[in-house]
């Protein structure tokens, strides 16, 4: 059985966690069957077609002025009429987590090529699941409903294609409801990515991003203040705890070196290596939400600090998650020490929630199929 995956490839290991959790679930759901996964990078949406396909050729020339006028405008028509994408041979298609709703999401590069032209053509004969869908809005500008007409139309379209949609945060669940769809609230699939549990580690891991996130979102986040907060926290904790940085890219490695040159910097390159390294942690402070979610699946608690509603994905696990403007040295230190004082009880709570999350996903998937 071939299963198509709409995902993000070769960008950030957090995306790999999302996809890996879904792969585990589908492997369990179709146990006993030979499953072949067909991952398509949504950021390169025309890769859903073979190299020979006219739609892919037309897209390739769309940036050339004359060719763009002659070929680019026909790419959508060619895609819809000729078909034969890699997903055509699949028995199931799954959208793998990540934000699905954000400001102007209908303008995403994959909205037309993947959802309208491929999924819209196939959904009547190939089941489509939208698992671990999330929101990504500025923390200070969280909408009550989908008021953007383009976004509302797009979200209604994709919800209509899917036999099952699960929401990884409460905001996206409310926004889907405003579009007329009730969805199940289940934590992010990245929670299920790790195969190994935490050991009796002694490390506090720090995942640092300049400005505490990918985007400022025009919220006037003071990146220098956040840097000083982290440096101050490291100075306080360093006398009582063993600390190390956990980095997701080269930029974070360089930032970590600037912040605390004497602290170890860990930069695992694979899922297996990542969770082998983090298994030695007793807790963490993270700017990347999927660092928090991934480690939580091992029973490792953390505090997340960020700039947007992806924080809600961490809160869904019962962990503390703070908007960067609300985070200072005293409150972070107090919350970290309180979290660590819970010891094994917090680890067991997270592992129990993981087991329940897995069970709920499998029930939802089997019910939809």
Tab-separated table of C-alpha atoms in Angstrom:
chain	number	residue	atom	x	y	z
A	1	UNK	CA	0.000	0.000	0.000
A	2	UNK	CA	1.329	3.428	-0.922
A	3	UNK	CA	0.628	6.337	1.421
A	4	UNK	CA	1.247	9.878	0.198
A	5	UNK	CA	2.566	12.365	2.750
A	6	UNK	CA	2.233	16.137	2.393
A	7	UNK	CA	5.140	17.327	4.508
A	8	UNK	CA	8.257	19.508	4.744
A	9	UNK	CA	11.578	17.957	3.767
A	10	UNK	CA	15.191	18.938	4.474
A	11	UNK	CA	14.307	22.072	6.405
A	12	UNK	CA	14.162	21.480	10.157
A	13	UNK	CA	14.286	18.362	12.275
A	14	UNK	CA	11.059	19.416	14.003
A	15	UNK	CA	9.212	18.741	10.747
A	16	UNK	CA	10.787	15.301	10.757
A	17	UNK	CA	9.351	14.683	14.246
A	18	UNK	CA	5.835	15.436	12.979
A	19	UNK	CA	6.208	13.098	10.027
A	20	UNK	CA	7.884	10.367	12.075
A	21	UNK	CA	5.055	10.325	14.602
A	22	UNK	CA	2.560	9.925	11.766
A	23	UNK	CA	4.646	7.179	10.159
A	24	UNK	CA	4.598	5.282	13.466
A	25	UNK	CA	0.822	5.664	13.710
A	26	UNK	CA	0.176	4.523	10.153
A	27	UNK	CA	2.549	1.608	10.592
A	28	UNK	CA	0.471	0.511	13.590
A	29	UNK	CA	-2.841	1.202	11.846
A	30	UNK	CA	-1.833	-0.969	8.879
A	31	UNK	CA	0.154	-3.561	10.784
A	32	UNK	CA	0.675	-6.680	8.711
A	33	UNK	CA	0.528	-4.770	5.435
A	34	UNK	CA	3.473	-3.639	3.357
A	35	UNK	CA	3.412	0.162	3.472
A	36	UNK	CA	5.431	2.463	1.216
A	37	UNK	CA	5.471	6.154	2.085
A	38	UNK	CA	5.563	8.737	-0.714
A	39	UNK	CA	6.658	12.043	0.900
A	40	UNK	CA	6.114	15.222	-1.112
A	41	UNK	CA	7.705	18.482	-0.024
A	42	UNK	CA	4.870	21.009	0.078
A	43	UNK	CA	7.413	23.805	-0.409
A	44	UNK	CA	8.190	22.256	-3.799
A	45	UNK	CA	4.595	21.349	-4.675
A	46	UNK	CA	5.155	20.470	-8.333
A	47	UNK	CA	7.456	17.661	-7.184
A	48	UNK	CA	4.188	15.738	-6.786
A	49	UNK	CA	4.507	15.111	-10.552
A	50	UNK	CA	7.114	13.035	-12.426
A	51	UNK	CA	9.891	14.991	-14.132
A	52	UNK	CA	8.307	14.448	-17.565
A	53	UNK	CA	4.936	15.909	-16.597
A	54	UNK	CA	3.934	19.061	-18.575
A	55	UNK	CA	2.693	20.799	-15.412
A	56	UNK	CA	6.141	20.469	-13.871
A	57	UNK	CA	7.779	21.743	-17.044
A	58	UNK	CA	5.395	24.693	-17.238
A	59	UNK	CA	6.117	25.595	-13.629
A	60	UNK	CA	9.862	25.406	-14.270
A	61	UNK	CA	9.572	28.082	-16.949
A	62	UNK	CA	7.042	30.239	-15.110
A	63	UNK	CA	9.761	32.652	-14.002
A	64	UNK	CA	10.838	33.374	-17.581
A	65	UNK	CA	8.813	36.357	-18.926
A	66	UNK	CA	7.679	34.993	-22.290
A	67	UNK	CA	7.552	31.344	-21.276
A	68	UNK	CA	5.748	32.335	-18.105
A	69	UNK	CA	2.961	33.970	-20.081
A	70	UNK	CA	2.662	31.082	-22.518
A	71	UNK	CA	3.216	28.112	-20.208
A	72	UNK	CA	2.721	29.243	-16.630
A	73	UNK	CA	-0.947	30.129	-17.071
A	74	UNK	CA	-1.625	26.612	-18.363
A	75	UNK	CA	0.098	24.758	-15.503
A	76	UNK	CA	-3.056	24.411	-13.421
A	77	UNK	CA	-5.170	23.244	-16.364
A	78	UNK	CA	-2.503	20.721	-17.390
A	79	UNK	CA	-2.236	19.402	-13.850
A	80	UNK	CA	-5.978	18.912	-13.465
A	81	UNK	CA	-6.621	17.394	-16.896
A	82	UNK	CA	-3.567	15.140	-17.268
A	83	UNK	CA	-3.386	13.941	-13.659
A	84	UNK	CA	-0.818	11.214	-13.020
A	85	UNK	CA	0.770	12.643	-9.928
A	86	UNK	CA	2.677	10.400	-7.536
A	87	UNK	CA	-0.414	10.524	-5.313
A	88	UNK	CA	-2.578	8.929	-8.022
A	89	UNK	CA	-1.191	5.512	-7.130
A	90	UNK	CA	-1.690	5.946	-3.372
A	91	UNK	CA	-4.349	4.282	-1.265
A	92	UNK	CA	-4.203	7.064	1.334
A	93	UNK	CA	-2.952	10.662	1.485
A	94	UNK	CA	-1.998	12.356	4.758
A	95	UNK	CA	-1.273	16.001	5.492
A	96	UNK	CA	1.469	15.797	8.144
A	97	UNK	CA	0.892	18.327	10.876
A	98	UNK	CA	2.437	21.808	10.808
A	99	UNK	CA	0.468	25.063	10.787
A	100	UNK	CA	-2.500	24.844	8.436
A	101	UNK	CA	-4.097	28.161	9.403
A	102	UNK	CA	-2.225	31.475	9.550
A	103	UNK	CA	-2.718	34.964	8.098
A	104	UNK	CA	-3.210	34.623	4.316
A	105	UNK	CA	-2.754	30.851	4.370
A	106	UNK	CA	-4.729	30.651	1.123
A	107	UNK	CA	-1.744	32.242	-0.625
A	108	UNK	CA	0.647	29.424	0.294
A	109	UNK	CA	2.708	28.004	-2.549
A	110	UNK	CA	1.078	24.577	-2.161
A	111	UNK	CA	-2.577	25.675	-1.896
A	112	UNK	CA	-3.293	25.415	-5.610
A	113	UNK	CA	-0.787	22.829	-6.872
A	114	UNK	CA	-1.342	20.285	-4.093
A	115	UNK	CA	-4.739	20.878	-2.529
A	116	UNK	CA	-6.874	22.155	-5.387
A	117	UNK	CA	-5.281	20.417	-8.361
A	118	UNK	CA	-4.298	17.072	-6.822
A	119	UNK	CA	-6.270	16.462	-3.629
A	120	UNK	CA	-9.354	18.109	-5.117
A	121	UNK	CA	-9.214	15.667	-8.013
A	122	UNK	CA	-8.472	12.552	-5.955
A	123	UNK	CA	-10.338	12.865	-2.658
A	124	UNK	CA	-13.478	11.083	-3.862
A	125	UNK	CA	-11.534	7.875	-4.507
A	126	UNK	CA	-8.478	8.239	-2.232
A	127	UNK	CA	-9.055	8.893	1.499
A	128	UNK	CA	-7.359	12.048	2.782
A	129	UNK	CA	-6.423	12.652	6.430
A	130	UNK	CA	-5.303	15.972	7.906
A	131	UNK	CA	-3.461	15.019	11.090
A	132	UNK	CA	-2.063	17.357	13.772
A	133	UNK	CA	-3.191	20.556	12.081
A	134	UNK	CA	-2.081	23.697	13.880
A	135	UNK	CA	-2.370	27.470	13.959
A	136	UNK	CA	0.335	30.106	13.603
A	137	UNK	CA	-0.781	33.644	14.448
A	138	UNK	CA	1.000	36.465	16.293
A	139	UNK	CA	0.512	35.910	20.001
A	140	UNK	CA	-0.922	39.417	20.371
A	141	UNK	CA	-3.345	39.023	17.446
A	142	UNK	CA	-5.181	35.752	17.932
A	143	UNK	CA	-8.388	35.699	15.858
A	144	UNK	CA	-11.751	34.522	17.164
A	145	UNK	CA	-12.819	33.268	13.752
A	146	UNK	CA	-11.687	33.093	10.132
A	147	UNK	CA	-12.653	36.532	8.836
A	148	UNK	CA	-10.262	36.604	5.879
A	149	UNK	CA	-12.492	35.539	2.986
A	150	UNK	CA	-9.660	33.904	1.059
A	151	UNK	CA	-8.501	31.928	4.102
A	152	UNK	CA	-12.054	30.897	4.978
A	153	UNK	CA	-12.690	29.613	1.455
A	154	UNK	CA	-9.389	27.700	1.393
A	155	UNK	CA	-9.892	26.120	4.821
A	156	UNK	CA	-13.451	25.078	3.967
A	157	UNK	CA	-12.080	23.534	0.782
A	158	UNK	CA	-9.406	21.406	2.458
A	159	UNK	CA	-11.651	20.425	5.366
A	160	UNK	CA	-14.161	19.225	2.791
A	161	UNK	CA	-11.540	17.032	1.148
A	162	UNK	CA	-10.505	15.295	4.377
A	163	UNK	CA	-12.262	12.341	5.985
A	164	UNK	CA	-10.542	13.218	9.237
A	165	UNK	CA	-8.944	16.386	10.581
A	166	UNK	CA	-7.367	16.557	14.028
A	167	UNK	CA	-6.408	19.811	15.753
A	168	UNK	CA	-3.226	20.062	17.786
A	169	UNK	CA	-4.179	23.317	19.522
A	170	UNK	CA	-7.403	24.855	20.791
A	171	UNK	CA	-7.187	27.941	18.591
A	172	UNK	CA	-7.105	25.997	15.336
A	173	UNK	CA	-9.967	23.866	16.618
A	174	UNK	CA	-12.055	27.030	17.160
A	175	UNK	CA	-11.092	28.417	13.757
A	176	UNK	CA	-12.077	25.172	12.051
A	177	UNK	CA	-15.378	25.367	13.934
A	178	UNK	CA	-15.899	28.886	12.564
A	179	UNK	CA	-15.478	27.325	9.109
A	180	UNK	CA	-18.214	24.813	9.916
A	181	UNK	CA	-16.151	21.763	10.918
A	182	UNK	CA	-15.917	20.084	14.315
A	183	UNK	CA	-12.502	18.468	14.729
A	184	UNK	CA	-10.910	16.286	17.370
A	185	UNK	CA	-8.348	17.903	19.667
A	186	UNK	CA	-5.323	15.590	19.886
A	187	UNK	CA	-1.726	16.657	20.682
A	188	UNK	CA	0.789	17.012	17.868
A	189	UNK	CA	2.037	13.795	16.267
A	190	UNK	CA	5.623	14.893	17.044
A	191	UNK	CA	4.785	13.791	20.597
A	192	UNK	CA	4.961	10.215	19.246
A	193	UNK	CA	8.222	10.526	17.300
A	194	UNK	CA	10.713	9.227	19.879
A	195	UNK	CA	11.180	5.496	20.279
A	196	UNK	CA	13.184	5.723	23.501
A	197	UNK	CA	12.309	7.058	26.939
A	198	UNK	CA	14.408	9.428	28.997
A	199	UNK	CA	17.110	7.946	31.172
A	200	UNK	CA	18.064	9.237	34.605
A	201	UNK	CA	19.768	12.236	33.073
A	202	UNK	CA	21.200	15.308	34.736
A	203	UNK	CA	21.193	17.807	31.869
A	204	UNK	CA	19.075	20.893	31.402
A	205	UNK	CA	18.976	21.538	27.666
A	206	UNK	CA	18.558	25.017	26.228
A	207	UNK	CA	17.231	25.586	22.729
A	208	UNK	CA	17.831	29.249	21.922
A	209	UNK	CA	16.606	31.309	18.973
A	210	UNK	CA	17.330	34.990	18.537
A	211	UNK	CA	14.145	36.867	19.390
A	212	UNK	CA	12.654	33.628	20.772
A	213	UNK	CA	11.134	32.518	17.485
A	214	UNK	CA	11.099	32.426	13.714
A	215	UNK	CA	9.199	35.701	13.345
A	216	UNK	CA	8.632	38.932	15.216
A	217	UNK	CA	5.155	39.295	13.631
A	218	UNK	CA	5.399	43.115	13.996
A	219	UNK	CA	5.033	42.745	17.759
A	220	UNK	CA	8.210	44.722	18.548
A	221	UNK	CA	9.860	41.796	20.311
A	222	UNK	CA	13.084	42.954	21.975
A	223	UNK	CA	15.611	40.348	20.802
A	224	UNK	CA	18.400	41.876	22.898
A	225	UNK	CA	16.274	41.643	26.027
A	226	UNK	CA	15.576	37.962	25.360
A	227	UNK	CA	19.289	37.337	24.826
A	228	UNK	CA	20.119	38.983	28.159
A	229	UNK	CA	17.355	36.985	29.852
A	230	UNK	CA	18.810	33.696	28.642
A	231	UNK	CA	22.358	34.698	29.594
A	232	UNK	CA	21.160	35.707	33.056
A	233	UNK	CA	19.268	32.448	33.472
A	234	UNK	CA	22.319	30.432	32.427
A	235	UNK	CA	24.425	32.272	35.011
A	236	UNK	CA	21.926	31.451	37.754
A	237	UNK	CA	21.316	27.831	36.823
A	238	UNK	CA	24.931	27.019	36.020
A	239	UNK	CA	25.922	26.833	39.670
A	240	UNK	CA	23.292	24.190	40.457
A	241	UNK	CA	22.737	22.281	37.224
A	242	UNK	CA	24.591	20.817	34.280
A	243	UNK	CA	23.624	22.804	31.159
A	244	UNK	CA	23.997	22.324	27.405
A	245	UNK	CA	22.551	23.833	24.243
A	246	UNK	CA	20.458	21.726	21.863
A	247	UNK	CA	20.543	23.292	18.391
A	248	UNK	CA	18.449	22.709	15.279
A	249	UNK	CA	20.612	24.539	12.737
A	250	UNK	CA	23.969	26.255	12.231
A	251	UNK	CA	22.553	29.665	13.139
A	252	UNK	CA	21.549	28.375	16.564
A	253	UNK	CA	25.014	26.868	16.997
A	254	UNK	CA	26.592	30.274	16.382
A	255	UNK	CA	24.127	32.086	18.639
A	256	UNK	CA	24.769	29.580	21.424
A	257	UNK	CA	28.526	30.054	21.093
A	258	UNK	CA	28.060	33.809	21.481
A	259	UNK	CA	25.765	33.478	24.495
A	260	UNK	CA	27.801	31.001	26.524
A	261	UNK	CA	31.077	29.918	24.884
A	262	UNK	CA	31.876	27.430	27.640
A	263	UNK	CA	28.632	25.455	27.438
A	264	UNK	CA	28.472	22.293	25.298
A	265	UNK	CA	26.545	22.704	22.039
A	266	UNK	CA	24.697	19.675	20.703
A	267	UNK	CA	23.596	19.554	17.073
A	268	UNK	CA	22.108	16.116	16.267
A	269	UNK	CA	21.550	15.530	12.553
A	270	UNK	CA	18.988	12.709	12.621
A	271	UNK	CA	15.890	11.782	14.600
A	272	UNK	CA	17.667	8.823	16.169
A	273	UNK	CA	20.680	10.906	17.173
A	274	UNK	CA	18.454	13.687	18.503
A	275	UNK	CA	16.500	11.485	20.867
A	276	UNK	CA	19.637	9.621	21.910
A	277	UNK	CA	21.146	12.937	22.992
A	278	UNK	CA	18.021	14.283	24.676
A	279	UNK	CA	17.493	11.047	26.627
A	280	UNK	CA	20.147	12.346	29.036
A	281	UNK	CA	18.098	15.439	29.915
A	282	UNK	CA	15.987	16.053	33.004
A	283	UNK	CA	14.389	19.194	31.595
A	284	UNK	CA	14.680	21.916	28.979
A	285	UNK	CA	14.003	25.511	27.993
A	286	UNK	CA	13.013	25.757	24.327
A	287	UNK	CA	12.316	28.386	21.696
A	288	UNK	CA	11.490	25.733	19.109
A	289	UNK	CA	8.132	24.259	19.972
A	290	UNK	CA	8.919	20.866	18.503
A	291	UNK	CA	11.980	20.568	20.694
A	292	UNK	CA	9.559	20.731	23.634
A	293	UNK	CA	7.010	18.395	22.047
A	294	UNK	CA	9.582	15.850	20.892
A	295	UNK	CA	11.275	15.622	24.286
A	296	UNK	CA	7.915	15.437	26.042
A	297	UNK	CA	7.354	12.167	24.194
A	298	UNK	CA	10.371	10.795	26.059
A	299	UNK	CA	8.967	11.939	29.376
A	300	UNK	CA	11.192	15.036	29.518
A	301	UNK	CA	9.407	18.215	30.663
A	302	UNK	CA	10.292	21.654	29.367
A	303	UNK	CA	9.293	25.276	29.319
A	304	UNK	CA	8.669	26.861	25.932
A	305	UNK	CA	9.051	30.542	25.113
A	306	UNK	CA	7.920	31.898	21.760
A	307	UNK	CA	6.237	34.596	19.724
A	308	UNK	CA	3.143	32.997	18.195
A	309	UNK	CA	0.285	30.573	18.725
A	310	UNK	CA	2.443	27.524	18.154
A	311	UNK	CA	2.947	27.909	21.912
A	312	UNK	CA	-0.552	26.456	22.309
A	313	UNK	CA	0.714	23.135	20.954
A	314	UNK	CA	3.021	22.885	23.983
A	315	UNK	CA	0.303	23.997	26.390
A	316	UNK	CA	-1.801	21.122	25.026
A	317	UNK	CA	0.656	18.769	26.754
A	318	UNK	CA	0.154	20.429	30.128
A	319	UNK	CA	3.558	22.120	29.936
A	320	UNK	CA	4.299	25.770	30.616
A	321	UNK	CA	4.602	27.950	27.512
A	322	UNK	CA	5.122	31.707	27.690
A	323	UNK	CA	4.997	34.608	25.272
A	324	UNK	CA	8.507	36.050	25.156
A	325	UNK	CA	7.399	39.467	26.436
A	326	UNK	CA	6.067	37.800	29.586
A	327	UNK	CA	9.245	35.824	30.274
A	328	UNK	CA	11.873	37.156	32.673
A	329	UNK	CA	14.740	35.562	34.561
A	330	UNK	CA	12.937	35.218	37.897
A	331	UNK	CA	9.790	33.578	36.531
A	332	UNK	CA	11.709	31.221	34.244
A	333	UNK	CA	14.027	30.156	37.054
A	334	UNK	CA	11.113	29.581	39.419
A	335	UNK	CA	9.106	27.631	36.859
A	336	UNK	CA	12.074	25.487	35.852
A	337	UNK	CA	12.888	24.588	39.447
A	338	UNK	CA	9.234	23.811	40.194
A	339	UNK	CA	9.050	21.630	37.088
A	340	UNK	CA	12.222	19.748	38.029
A	341	UNK	CA	11.001	19.231	41.600
A	342	UNK	CA	8.144	17.085	40.253
A	343	UNK	CA	10.712	14.506	39.209
A	344	UNK	CA	9.444	11.124	38.113
A	345	UNK	CA	5.769	12.048	38.526
A	346	UNK	CA	5.996	14.536	35.647
A	347	UNK	CA	7.822	12.001	33.495
A	348	UNK	CA	5.111	9.421	34.126
A	349	UNK	CA	2.378	11.974	33.426
A	350	UNK	CA	3.875	12.754	30.037
A	351	UNK	CA	4.386	9.098	29.137
A	352	UNK	CA	0.807	8.316	30.146
A	353	UNK	CA	-0.445	11.207	28.001
A	354	UNK	CA	1.661	9.918	25.123
A	355	UNK	CA	0.040	6.474	25.375
A	356	UNK	CA	-3.420	8.042	25.471
A	357	UNK	CA	-2.552	10.270	22.498
A	358	UNK	CA	-1.429	7.278	20.457
A	359	UNK	CA	-4.622	5.418	21.329
A	360	UNK	CA	-6.828	8.353	20.335
A	361	UNK	CA	-5.048	8.827	17.019
A	362	UNK	CA	-5.374	5.150	16.127
A	363	UNK	CA	-9.067	5.133	17.019
A	364	UNK	CA	-9.643	8.267	14.936
A	365	UNK	CA	-7.714	6.926	11.933
A	366	UNK	CA	-9.436	3.546	11.989
A	367	UNK	CA	-12.816	5.238	12.420
A	368	UNK	CA	-12.198	7.448	9.385
A	369	UNK	CA	-11.103	4.577	7.157
